[in-house]
mmCIF file of C-alpha atoms and ligand atoms in Angstrom:
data_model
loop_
_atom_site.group_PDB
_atom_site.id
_atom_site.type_symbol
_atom_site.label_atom_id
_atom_site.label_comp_id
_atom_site.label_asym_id
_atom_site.label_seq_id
_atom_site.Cartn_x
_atom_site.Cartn_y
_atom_site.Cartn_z
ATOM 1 C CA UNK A 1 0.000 0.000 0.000
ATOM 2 C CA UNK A 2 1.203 3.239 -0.973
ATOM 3 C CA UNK A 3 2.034 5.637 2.213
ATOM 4 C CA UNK A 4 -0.709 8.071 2.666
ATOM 5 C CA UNK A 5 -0.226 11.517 4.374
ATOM 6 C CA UNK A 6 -2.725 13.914 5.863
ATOM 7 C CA UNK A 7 -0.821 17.162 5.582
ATOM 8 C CA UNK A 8 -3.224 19.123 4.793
ATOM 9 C CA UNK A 9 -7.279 18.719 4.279
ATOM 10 C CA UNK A 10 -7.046 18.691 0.572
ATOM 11 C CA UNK A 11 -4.875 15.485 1.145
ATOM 12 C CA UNK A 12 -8.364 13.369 1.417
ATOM 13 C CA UNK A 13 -10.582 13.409 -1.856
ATOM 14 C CA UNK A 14 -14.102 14.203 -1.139
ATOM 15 C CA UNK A 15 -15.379 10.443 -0.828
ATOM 16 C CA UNK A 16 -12.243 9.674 1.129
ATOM 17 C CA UNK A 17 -13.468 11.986 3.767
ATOM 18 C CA UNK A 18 -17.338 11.573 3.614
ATOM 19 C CA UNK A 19 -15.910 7.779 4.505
ATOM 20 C CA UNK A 20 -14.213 9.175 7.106
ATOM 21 C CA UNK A 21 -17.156 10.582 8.829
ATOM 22 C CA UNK A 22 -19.487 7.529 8.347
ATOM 23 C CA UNK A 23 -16.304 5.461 9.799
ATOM 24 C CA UNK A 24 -15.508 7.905 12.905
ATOM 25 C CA UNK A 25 -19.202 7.691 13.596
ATOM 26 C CA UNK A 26 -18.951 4.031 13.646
ATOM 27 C CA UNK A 27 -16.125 4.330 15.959
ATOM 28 C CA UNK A 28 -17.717 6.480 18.392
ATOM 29 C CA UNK A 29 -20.579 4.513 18.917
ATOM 30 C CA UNK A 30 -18.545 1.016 19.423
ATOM 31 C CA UNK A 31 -16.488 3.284 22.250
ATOM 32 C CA UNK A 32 -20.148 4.484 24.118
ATOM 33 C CA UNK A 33 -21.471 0.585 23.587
ATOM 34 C CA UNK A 34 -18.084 -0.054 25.497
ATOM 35 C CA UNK A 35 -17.086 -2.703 22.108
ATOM 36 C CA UNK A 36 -13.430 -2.879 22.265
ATOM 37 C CA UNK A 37 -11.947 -2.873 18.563
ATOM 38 C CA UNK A 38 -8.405 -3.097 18.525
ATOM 39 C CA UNK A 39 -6.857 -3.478 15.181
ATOM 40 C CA UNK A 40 -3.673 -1.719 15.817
ATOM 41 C CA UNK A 41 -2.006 -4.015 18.714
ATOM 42 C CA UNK A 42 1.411 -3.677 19.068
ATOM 43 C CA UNK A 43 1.518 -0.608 16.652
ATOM 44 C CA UNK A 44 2.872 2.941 17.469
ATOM 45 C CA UNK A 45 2.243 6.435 17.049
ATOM 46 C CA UNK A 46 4.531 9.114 17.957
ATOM 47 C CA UNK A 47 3.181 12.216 18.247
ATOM 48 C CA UNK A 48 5.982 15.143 18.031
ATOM 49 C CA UNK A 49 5.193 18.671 20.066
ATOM 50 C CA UNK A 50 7.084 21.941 19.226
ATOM 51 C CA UNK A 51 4.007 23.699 20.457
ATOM 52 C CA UNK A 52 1.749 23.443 23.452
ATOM 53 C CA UNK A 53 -1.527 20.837 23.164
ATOM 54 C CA UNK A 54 -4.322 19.901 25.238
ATOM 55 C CA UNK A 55 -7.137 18.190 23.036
ATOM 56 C CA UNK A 56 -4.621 17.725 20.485
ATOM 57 C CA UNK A 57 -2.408 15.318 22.403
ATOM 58 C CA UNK A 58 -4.574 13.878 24.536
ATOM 59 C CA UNK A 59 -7.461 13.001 21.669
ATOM 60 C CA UNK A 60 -4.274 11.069 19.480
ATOM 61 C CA UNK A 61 -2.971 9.108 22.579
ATOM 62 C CA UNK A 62 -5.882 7.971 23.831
ATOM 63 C CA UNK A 63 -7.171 7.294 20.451
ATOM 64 C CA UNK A 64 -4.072 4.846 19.552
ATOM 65 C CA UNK A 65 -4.707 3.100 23.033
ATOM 66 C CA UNK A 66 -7.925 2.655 22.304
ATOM 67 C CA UNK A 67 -7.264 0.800 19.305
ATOM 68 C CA UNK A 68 -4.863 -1.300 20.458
ATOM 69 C CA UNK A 69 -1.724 0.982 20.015
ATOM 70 C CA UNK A 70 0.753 2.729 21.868
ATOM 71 C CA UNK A 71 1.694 6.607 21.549
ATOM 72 C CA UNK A 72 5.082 8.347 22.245
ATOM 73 C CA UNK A 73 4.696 11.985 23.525
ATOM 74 C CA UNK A 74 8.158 13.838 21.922
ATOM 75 C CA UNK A 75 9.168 17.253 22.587
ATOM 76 C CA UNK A 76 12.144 19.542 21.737
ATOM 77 C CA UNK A 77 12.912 19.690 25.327
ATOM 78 C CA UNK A 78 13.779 16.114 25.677
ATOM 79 C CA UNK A 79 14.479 14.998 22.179
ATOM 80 C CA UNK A 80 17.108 15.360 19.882
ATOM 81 C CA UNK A 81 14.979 18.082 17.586
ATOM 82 C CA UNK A 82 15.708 20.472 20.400
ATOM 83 C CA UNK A 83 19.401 20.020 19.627
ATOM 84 C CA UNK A 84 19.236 20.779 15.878
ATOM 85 C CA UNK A 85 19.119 16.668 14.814
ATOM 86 C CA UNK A 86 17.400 17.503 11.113
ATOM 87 C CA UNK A 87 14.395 17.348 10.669
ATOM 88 C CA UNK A 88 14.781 14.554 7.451
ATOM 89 C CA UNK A 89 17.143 12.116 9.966
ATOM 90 C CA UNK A 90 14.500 12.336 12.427
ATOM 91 C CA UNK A 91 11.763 11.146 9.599
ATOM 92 C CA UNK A 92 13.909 8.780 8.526
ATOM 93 C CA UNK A 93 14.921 7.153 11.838
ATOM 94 C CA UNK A 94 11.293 7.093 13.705
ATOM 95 C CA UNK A 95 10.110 5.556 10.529
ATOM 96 C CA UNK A 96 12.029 2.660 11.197
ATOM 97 C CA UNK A 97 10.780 2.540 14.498
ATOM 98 C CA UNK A 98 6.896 3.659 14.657
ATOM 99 C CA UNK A 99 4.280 3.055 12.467
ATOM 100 C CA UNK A 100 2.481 6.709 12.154
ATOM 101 C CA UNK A 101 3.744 9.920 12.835
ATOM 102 C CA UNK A 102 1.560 13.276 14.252
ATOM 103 C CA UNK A 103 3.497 16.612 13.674
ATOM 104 C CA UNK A 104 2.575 19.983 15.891
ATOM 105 C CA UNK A 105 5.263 22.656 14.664
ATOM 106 C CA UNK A 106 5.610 26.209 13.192
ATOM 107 C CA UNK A 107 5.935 26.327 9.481
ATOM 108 C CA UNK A 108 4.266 23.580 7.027
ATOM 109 C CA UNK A 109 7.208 23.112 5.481
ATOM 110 C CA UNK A 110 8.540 20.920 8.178
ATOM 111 C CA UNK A 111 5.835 18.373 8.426
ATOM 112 C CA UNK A 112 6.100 18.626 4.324
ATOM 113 C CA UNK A 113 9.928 17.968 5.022
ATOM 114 C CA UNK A 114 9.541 15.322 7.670
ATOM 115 C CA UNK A 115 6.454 13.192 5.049
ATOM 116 C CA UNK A 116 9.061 13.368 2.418
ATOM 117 C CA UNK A 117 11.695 11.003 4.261
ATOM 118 C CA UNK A 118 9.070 9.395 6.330
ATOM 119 C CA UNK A 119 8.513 5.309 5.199
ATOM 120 C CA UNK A 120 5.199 5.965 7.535
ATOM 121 C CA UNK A 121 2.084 8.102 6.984
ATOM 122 C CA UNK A 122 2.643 11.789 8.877
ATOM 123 C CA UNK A 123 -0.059 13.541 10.394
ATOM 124 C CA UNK A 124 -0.140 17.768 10.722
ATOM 125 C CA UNK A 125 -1.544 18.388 14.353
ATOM 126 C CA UNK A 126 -1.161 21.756 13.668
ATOM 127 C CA UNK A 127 1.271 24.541 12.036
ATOM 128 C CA UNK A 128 0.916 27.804 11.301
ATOM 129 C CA UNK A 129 -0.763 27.351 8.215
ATOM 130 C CA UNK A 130 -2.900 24.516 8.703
ATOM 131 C CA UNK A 131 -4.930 22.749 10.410
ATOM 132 C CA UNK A 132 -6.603 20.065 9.432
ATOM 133 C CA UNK A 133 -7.439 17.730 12.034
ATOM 134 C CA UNK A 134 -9.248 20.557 13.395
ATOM 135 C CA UNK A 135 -11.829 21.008 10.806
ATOM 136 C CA UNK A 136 -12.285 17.021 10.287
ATOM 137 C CA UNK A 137 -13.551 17.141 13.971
ATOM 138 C CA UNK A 138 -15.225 20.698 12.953
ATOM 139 C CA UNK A 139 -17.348 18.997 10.009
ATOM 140 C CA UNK A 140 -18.330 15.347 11.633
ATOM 141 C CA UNK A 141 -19.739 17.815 14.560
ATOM 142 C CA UNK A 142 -21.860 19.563 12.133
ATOM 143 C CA UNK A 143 -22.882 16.339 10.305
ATOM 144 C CA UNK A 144 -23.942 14.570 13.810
ATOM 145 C CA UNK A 145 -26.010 17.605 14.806
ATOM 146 C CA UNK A 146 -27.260 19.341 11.581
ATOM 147 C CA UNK A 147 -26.827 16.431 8.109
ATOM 148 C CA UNK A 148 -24.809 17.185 5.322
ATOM 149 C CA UNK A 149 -22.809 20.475 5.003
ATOM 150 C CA UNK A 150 -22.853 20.583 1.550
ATOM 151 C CA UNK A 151 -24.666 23.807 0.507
ATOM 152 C CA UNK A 152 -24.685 24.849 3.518
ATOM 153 C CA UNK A 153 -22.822 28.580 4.762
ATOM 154 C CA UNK A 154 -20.020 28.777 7.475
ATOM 155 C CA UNK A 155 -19.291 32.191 8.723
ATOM 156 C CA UNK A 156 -15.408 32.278 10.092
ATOM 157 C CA UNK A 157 -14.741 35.298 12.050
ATOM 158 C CA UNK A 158 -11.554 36.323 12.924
ATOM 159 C CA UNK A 159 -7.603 35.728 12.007
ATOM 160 C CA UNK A 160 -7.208 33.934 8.783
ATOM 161 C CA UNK A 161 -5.124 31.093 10.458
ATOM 162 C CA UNK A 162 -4.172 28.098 10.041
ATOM 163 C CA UNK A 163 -7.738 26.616 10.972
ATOM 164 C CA UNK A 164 -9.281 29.381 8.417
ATOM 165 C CA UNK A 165 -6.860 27.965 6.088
ATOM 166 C CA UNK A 166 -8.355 24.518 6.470
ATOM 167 C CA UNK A 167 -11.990 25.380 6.757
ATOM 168 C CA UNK A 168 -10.804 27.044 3.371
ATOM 169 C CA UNK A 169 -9.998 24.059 1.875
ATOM 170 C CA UNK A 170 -12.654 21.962 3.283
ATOM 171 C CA UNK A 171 -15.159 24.447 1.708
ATOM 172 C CA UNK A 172 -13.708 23.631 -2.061
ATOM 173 C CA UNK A 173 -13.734 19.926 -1.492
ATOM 174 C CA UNK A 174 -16.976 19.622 -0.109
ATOM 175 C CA UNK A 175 -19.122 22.131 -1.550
ATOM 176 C CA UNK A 176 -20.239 24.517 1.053
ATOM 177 C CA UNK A 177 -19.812 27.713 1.368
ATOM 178 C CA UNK A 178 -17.393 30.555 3.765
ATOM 179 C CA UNK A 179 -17.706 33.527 4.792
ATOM 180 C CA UNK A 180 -14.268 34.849 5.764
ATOM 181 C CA UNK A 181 -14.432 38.097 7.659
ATOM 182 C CA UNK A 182 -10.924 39.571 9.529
ATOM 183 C CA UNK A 183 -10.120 42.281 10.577
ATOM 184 C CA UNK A 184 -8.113 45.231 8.098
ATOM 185 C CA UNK A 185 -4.430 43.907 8.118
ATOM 186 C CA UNK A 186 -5.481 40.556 9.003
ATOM 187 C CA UNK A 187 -7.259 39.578 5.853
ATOM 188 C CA UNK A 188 -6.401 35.892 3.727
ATOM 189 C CA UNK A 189 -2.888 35.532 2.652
ATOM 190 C CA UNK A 190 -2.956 33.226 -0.918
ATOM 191 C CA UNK A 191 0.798 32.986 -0.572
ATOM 192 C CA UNK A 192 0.273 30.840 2.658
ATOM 193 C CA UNK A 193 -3.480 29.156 1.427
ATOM 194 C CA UNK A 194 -2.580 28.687 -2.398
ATOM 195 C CA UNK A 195 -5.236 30.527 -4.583
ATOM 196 C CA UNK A 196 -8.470 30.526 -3.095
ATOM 197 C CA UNK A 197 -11.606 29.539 -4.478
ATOM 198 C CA UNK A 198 -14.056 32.638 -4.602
ATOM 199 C CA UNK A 199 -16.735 29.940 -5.654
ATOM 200 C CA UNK A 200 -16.689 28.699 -2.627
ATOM 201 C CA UNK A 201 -15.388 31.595 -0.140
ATOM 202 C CA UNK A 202 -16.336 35.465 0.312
ATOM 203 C CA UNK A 203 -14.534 37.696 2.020
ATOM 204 C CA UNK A 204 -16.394 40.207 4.548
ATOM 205 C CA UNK A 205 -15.399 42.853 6.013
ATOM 206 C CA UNK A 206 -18.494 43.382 8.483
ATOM 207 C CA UNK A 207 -18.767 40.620 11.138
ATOM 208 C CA UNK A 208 -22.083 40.847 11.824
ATOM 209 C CA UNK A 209 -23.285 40.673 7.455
ATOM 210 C CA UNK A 210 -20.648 37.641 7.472
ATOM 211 C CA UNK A 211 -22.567 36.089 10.045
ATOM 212 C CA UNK A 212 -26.438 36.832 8.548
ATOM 213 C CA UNK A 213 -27.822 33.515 7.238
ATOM 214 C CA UNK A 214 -24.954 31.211 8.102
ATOM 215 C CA UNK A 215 -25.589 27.956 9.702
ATOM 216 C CA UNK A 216 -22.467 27.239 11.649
ATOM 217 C CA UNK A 217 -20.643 30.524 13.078
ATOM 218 C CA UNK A 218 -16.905 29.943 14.298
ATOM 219 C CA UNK A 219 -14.126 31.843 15.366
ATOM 220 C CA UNK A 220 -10.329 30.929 17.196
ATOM 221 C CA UNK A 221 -7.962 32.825 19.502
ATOM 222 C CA UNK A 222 -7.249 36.407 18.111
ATOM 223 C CA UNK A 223 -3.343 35.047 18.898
ATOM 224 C CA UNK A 224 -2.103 31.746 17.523
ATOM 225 C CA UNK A 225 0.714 29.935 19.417
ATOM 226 C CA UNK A 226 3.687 31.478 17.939
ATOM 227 C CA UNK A 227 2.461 35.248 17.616
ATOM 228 C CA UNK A 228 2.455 35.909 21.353
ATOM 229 C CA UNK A 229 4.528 39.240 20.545
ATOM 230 C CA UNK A 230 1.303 40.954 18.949
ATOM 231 C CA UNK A 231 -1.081 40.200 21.341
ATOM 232 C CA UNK A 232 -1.760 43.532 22.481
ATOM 233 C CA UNK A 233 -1.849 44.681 19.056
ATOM 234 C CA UNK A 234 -4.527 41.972 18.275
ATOM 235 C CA UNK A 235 -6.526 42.679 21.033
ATOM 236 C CA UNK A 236 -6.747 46.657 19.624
ATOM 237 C CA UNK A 237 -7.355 44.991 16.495
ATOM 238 C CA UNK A 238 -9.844 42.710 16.467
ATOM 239 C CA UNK A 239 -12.233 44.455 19.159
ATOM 240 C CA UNK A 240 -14.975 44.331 16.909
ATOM 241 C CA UNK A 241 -14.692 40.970 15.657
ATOM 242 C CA UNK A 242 -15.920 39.033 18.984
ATOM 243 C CA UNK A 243 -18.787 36.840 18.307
ATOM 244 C CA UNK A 244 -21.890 37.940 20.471
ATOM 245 C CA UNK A 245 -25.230 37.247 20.871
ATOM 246 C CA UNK A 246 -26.074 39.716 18.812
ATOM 247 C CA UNK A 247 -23.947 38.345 16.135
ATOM 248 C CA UNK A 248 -25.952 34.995 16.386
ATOM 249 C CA UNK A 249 -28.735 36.562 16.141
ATOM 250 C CA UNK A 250 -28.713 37.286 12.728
ATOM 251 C CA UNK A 251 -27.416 33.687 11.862
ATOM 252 C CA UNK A 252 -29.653 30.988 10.681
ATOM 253 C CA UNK A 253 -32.039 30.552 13.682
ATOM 254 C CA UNK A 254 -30.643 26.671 13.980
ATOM 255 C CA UNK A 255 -26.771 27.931 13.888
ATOM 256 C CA UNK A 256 -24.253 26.114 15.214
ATOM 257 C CA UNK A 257 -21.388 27.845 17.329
ATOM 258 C CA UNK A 258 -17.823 25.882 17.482
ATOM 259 C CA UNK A 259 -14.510 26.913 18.328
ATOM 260 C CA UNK A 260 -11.322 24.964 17.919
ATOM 261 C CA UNK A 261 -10.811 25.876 21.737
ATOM 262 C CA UNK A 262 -8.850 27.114 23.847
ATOM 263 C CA UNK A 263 -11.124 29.895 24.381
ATOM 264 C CA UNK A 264 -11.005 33.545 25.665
ATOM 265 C CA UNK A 265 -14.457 34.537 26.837
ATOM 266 C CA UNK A 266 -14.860 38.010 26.867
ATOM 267 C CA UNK A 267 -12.006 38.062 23.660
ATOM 268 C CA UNK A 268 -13.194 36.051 20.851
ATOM 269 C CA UNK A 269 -16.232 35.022 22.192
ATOM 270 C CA UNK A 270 -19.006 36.326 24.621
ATOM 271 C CA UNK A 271 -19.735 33.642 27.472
ATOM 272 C CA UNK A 272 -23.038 34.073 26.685
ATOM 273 C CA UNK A 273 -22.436 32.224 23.048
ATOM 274 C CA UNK A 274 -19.756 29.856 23.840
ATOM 275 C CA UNK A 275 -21.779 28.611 26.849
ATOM 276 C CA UNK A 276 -25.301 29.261 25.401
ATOM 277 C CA UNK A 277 -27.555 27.016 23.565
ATOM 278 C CA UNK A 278 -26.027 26.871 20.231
ATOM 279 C CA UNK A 279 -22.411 25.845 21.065
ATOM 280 C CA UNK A 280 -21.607 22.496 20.541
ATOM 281 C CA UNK A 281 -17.795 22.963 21.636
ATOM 282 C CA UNK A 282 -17.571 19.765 23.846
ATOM 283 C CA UNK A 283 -19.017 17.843 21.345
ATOM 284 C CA UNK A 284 -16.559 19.483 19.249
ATOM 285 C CA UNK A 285 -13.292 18.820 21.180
ATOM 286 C CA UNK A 286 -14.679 15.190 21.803
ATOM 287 C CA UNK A 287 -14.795 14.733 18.155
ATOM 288 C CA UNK A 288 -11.125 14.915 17.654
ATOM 289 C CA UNK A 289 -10.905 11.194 19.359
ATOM 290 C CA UNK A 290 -13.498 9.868 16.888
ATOM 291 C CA UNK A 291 -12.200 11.267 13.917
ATOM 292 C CA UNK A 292 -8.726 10.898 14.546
ATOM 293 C CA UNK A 293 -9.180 7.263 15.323
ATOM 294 C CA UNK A 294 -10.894 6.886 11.750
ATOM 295 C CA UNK A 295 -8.489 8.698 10.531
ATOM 296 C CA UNK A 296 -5.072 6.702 11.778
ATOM 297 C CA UNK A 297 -7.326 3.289 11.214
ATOM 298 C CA UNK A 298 -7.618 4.990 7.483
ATOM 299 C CA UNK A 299 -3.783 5.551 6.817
ATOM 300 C CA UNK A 300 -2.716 2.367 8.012
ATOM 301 C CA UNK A 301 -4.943 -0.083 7.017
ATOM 302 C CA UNK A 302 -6.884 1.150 4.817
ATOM 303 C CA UNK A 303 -11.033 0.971 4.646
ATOM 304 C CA UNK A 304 -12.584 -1.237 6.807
ATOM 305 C CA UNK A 305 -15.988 -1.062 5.632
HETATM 306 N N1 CP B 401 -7.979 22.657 19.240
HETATM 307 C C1 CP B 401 -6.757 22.169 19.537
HETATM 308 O O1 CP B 401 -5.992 21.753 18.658
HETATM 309 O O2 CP B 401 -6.469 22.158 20.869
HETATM 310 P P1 CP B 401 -5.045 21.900 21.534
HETATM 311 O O3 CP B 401 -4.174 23.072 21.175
HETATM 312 O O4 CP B 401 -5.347 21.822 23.004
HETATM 313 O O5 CP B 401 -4.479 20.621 20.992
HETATM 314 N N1 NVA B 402 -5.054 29.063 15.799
HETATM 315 C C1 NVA B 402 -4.726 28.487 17.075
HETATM 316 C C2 NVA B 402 -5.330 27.115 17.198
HETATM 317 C C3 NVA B 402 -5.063 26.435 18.504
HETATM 318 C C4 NVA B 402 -5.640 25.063 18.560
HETATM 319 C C5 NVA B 402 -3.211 28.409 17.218
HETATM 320 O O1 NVA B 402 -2.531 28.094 16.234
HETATM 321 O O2 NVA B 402 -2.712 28.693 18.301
#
């Protein structure tokens, strides 16, 4: 079988990932019916961290346990990477080792680095452009709660970060529709995203006339790990692009609110939406097990069903 990668969302065809979200719902409901399904016994996963992670880490190692596995937490701190070992003789040498790979790190380029001299499929848990574990977790949610997405309108408002970037991309491949709206300064960079499809993505300036009509509403951290220097500049910056009530108000009455989490109520996000009746952020962070599981179970062995 040829190695597979999931680098970025556009990695997974369109019926690669609508399998994907039938399989992860599969998954979840052997876990809650307490079936144990282990088809990766004595297999390894080891999950590299040049950035800080709570759902992130925690979702992919319990994940591999629960399918039989075993997952290595690595960070510059205690690993060779933190004393300049290359990035390519790292691939190379956990390759021989481990049987999957999940990458958090700064730019793209080094997971892109790493897949090239990996003899394992690599997973991006996050970089500064991308992030598209994320958004798998992002679209099963809406799928569980709401049916397909196709057709339907997500309003992002916010940075264009790495999860805009993959919301971006998730939008082309499966036929629904974004409504981008940052801040002045902050707007989509196509030299990070690749050319952007305007079929599929308008960009707003307004938060509340990106948010009319939209059926899922979502927004991140006005600072991404690795920006910390400009967060008081951000916080000037984006003061009009928190997501309120008001804000949901003139979403589609059934709107969904997620966030990628952490959150900063009061930043961001009012309380009142993040802990009000349309978020579905648990469900949300939760999701990252199911998927991911259906996701490593994909890259290794293929489909099951
Ligand atoms: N949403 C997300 O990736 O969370 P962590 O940074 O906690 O992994
Ligand atoms: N955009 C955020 C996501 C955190 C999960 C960051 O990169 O810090």
């Amino acid at each position: 079988m040829q190695v597979r990668h999931f680098l970025q969302f556009k990695d997974l065809t369109q019926s690669e990932l609508d399998y994907l979200f039938r399989r992860a719902a599969v998954l979840k409901r052997m876990l809650k019916q307490g079936e144990l399904y282990q088809p990766l016994i004595a297999q390894s996963l080891a999950m590299i961290f040049q950035k800080n992670s709570t759902r992130t880490r925690v979702s992919f190692e319990t994940g591999m346990y629960q399918l039989g596995g075993t997952a290595l937490f690595l960070s510059p701190r205690d690993t060779q990477l933190g004393r300049a070992e290359p990035i390519e003789d790292t691939a190379r040498v956990l390759s021989r080792m481990v049987n999957i790979v999940m990458i958090r790190t700064f730019e793209q380029e080094i997971v892109e680095r790493f897949a090239k001299h990996s003899a394992v499929p690599v997973i991006n848990g996050l970089t500064d452009e991308y992030h598209p574990c994320q958004i798998l977790a992002d679209i099963f949610t809406y799928i569980e709660k709401r049916g397909p997405i196709k057709g339907r309108t997500v309003a992002w408002i916010g940075d264009s970060n790495n999860v805009c970037n993959s919301w971006m991309q998730a939008a082309q491949i499966l036929d629904f529709n974004l409504h981008v709206c940052t801040p002045p300064g902050y707007e989509i960079e196509p030299e990070r995203v690749g050319n952007f499809d305007s079929m599929h993505v308008e960009c707003f300036t307004n938060p509340n006339e990106a948010a009319i009509g939209a059926d899922l509403v979502t927004t991140d951290v006005w600072t991404s790990m690795g920006y910390e220097d400009e967060t008081e500049e951000r916080k000037l910056d984006f003061a009009d692009f928190r997501v309120d009530e008001e804000m949901m108000q003139l979403a589609h009455p059934d709107a969904l609110f997620m966030h990628c989490l952490p959150a900063h109520r009061g930043e961001e996000v009012q309380a009142e939406v993040i802990d009000g009746p349309q978020s579905v952020v648990w469900d949300e962070a939760e999701n990252r097990l199911h998927t991911q599981k259906a996701l490593m179970e994909f890259l290794l062995i293929g489909k099951v069903q």
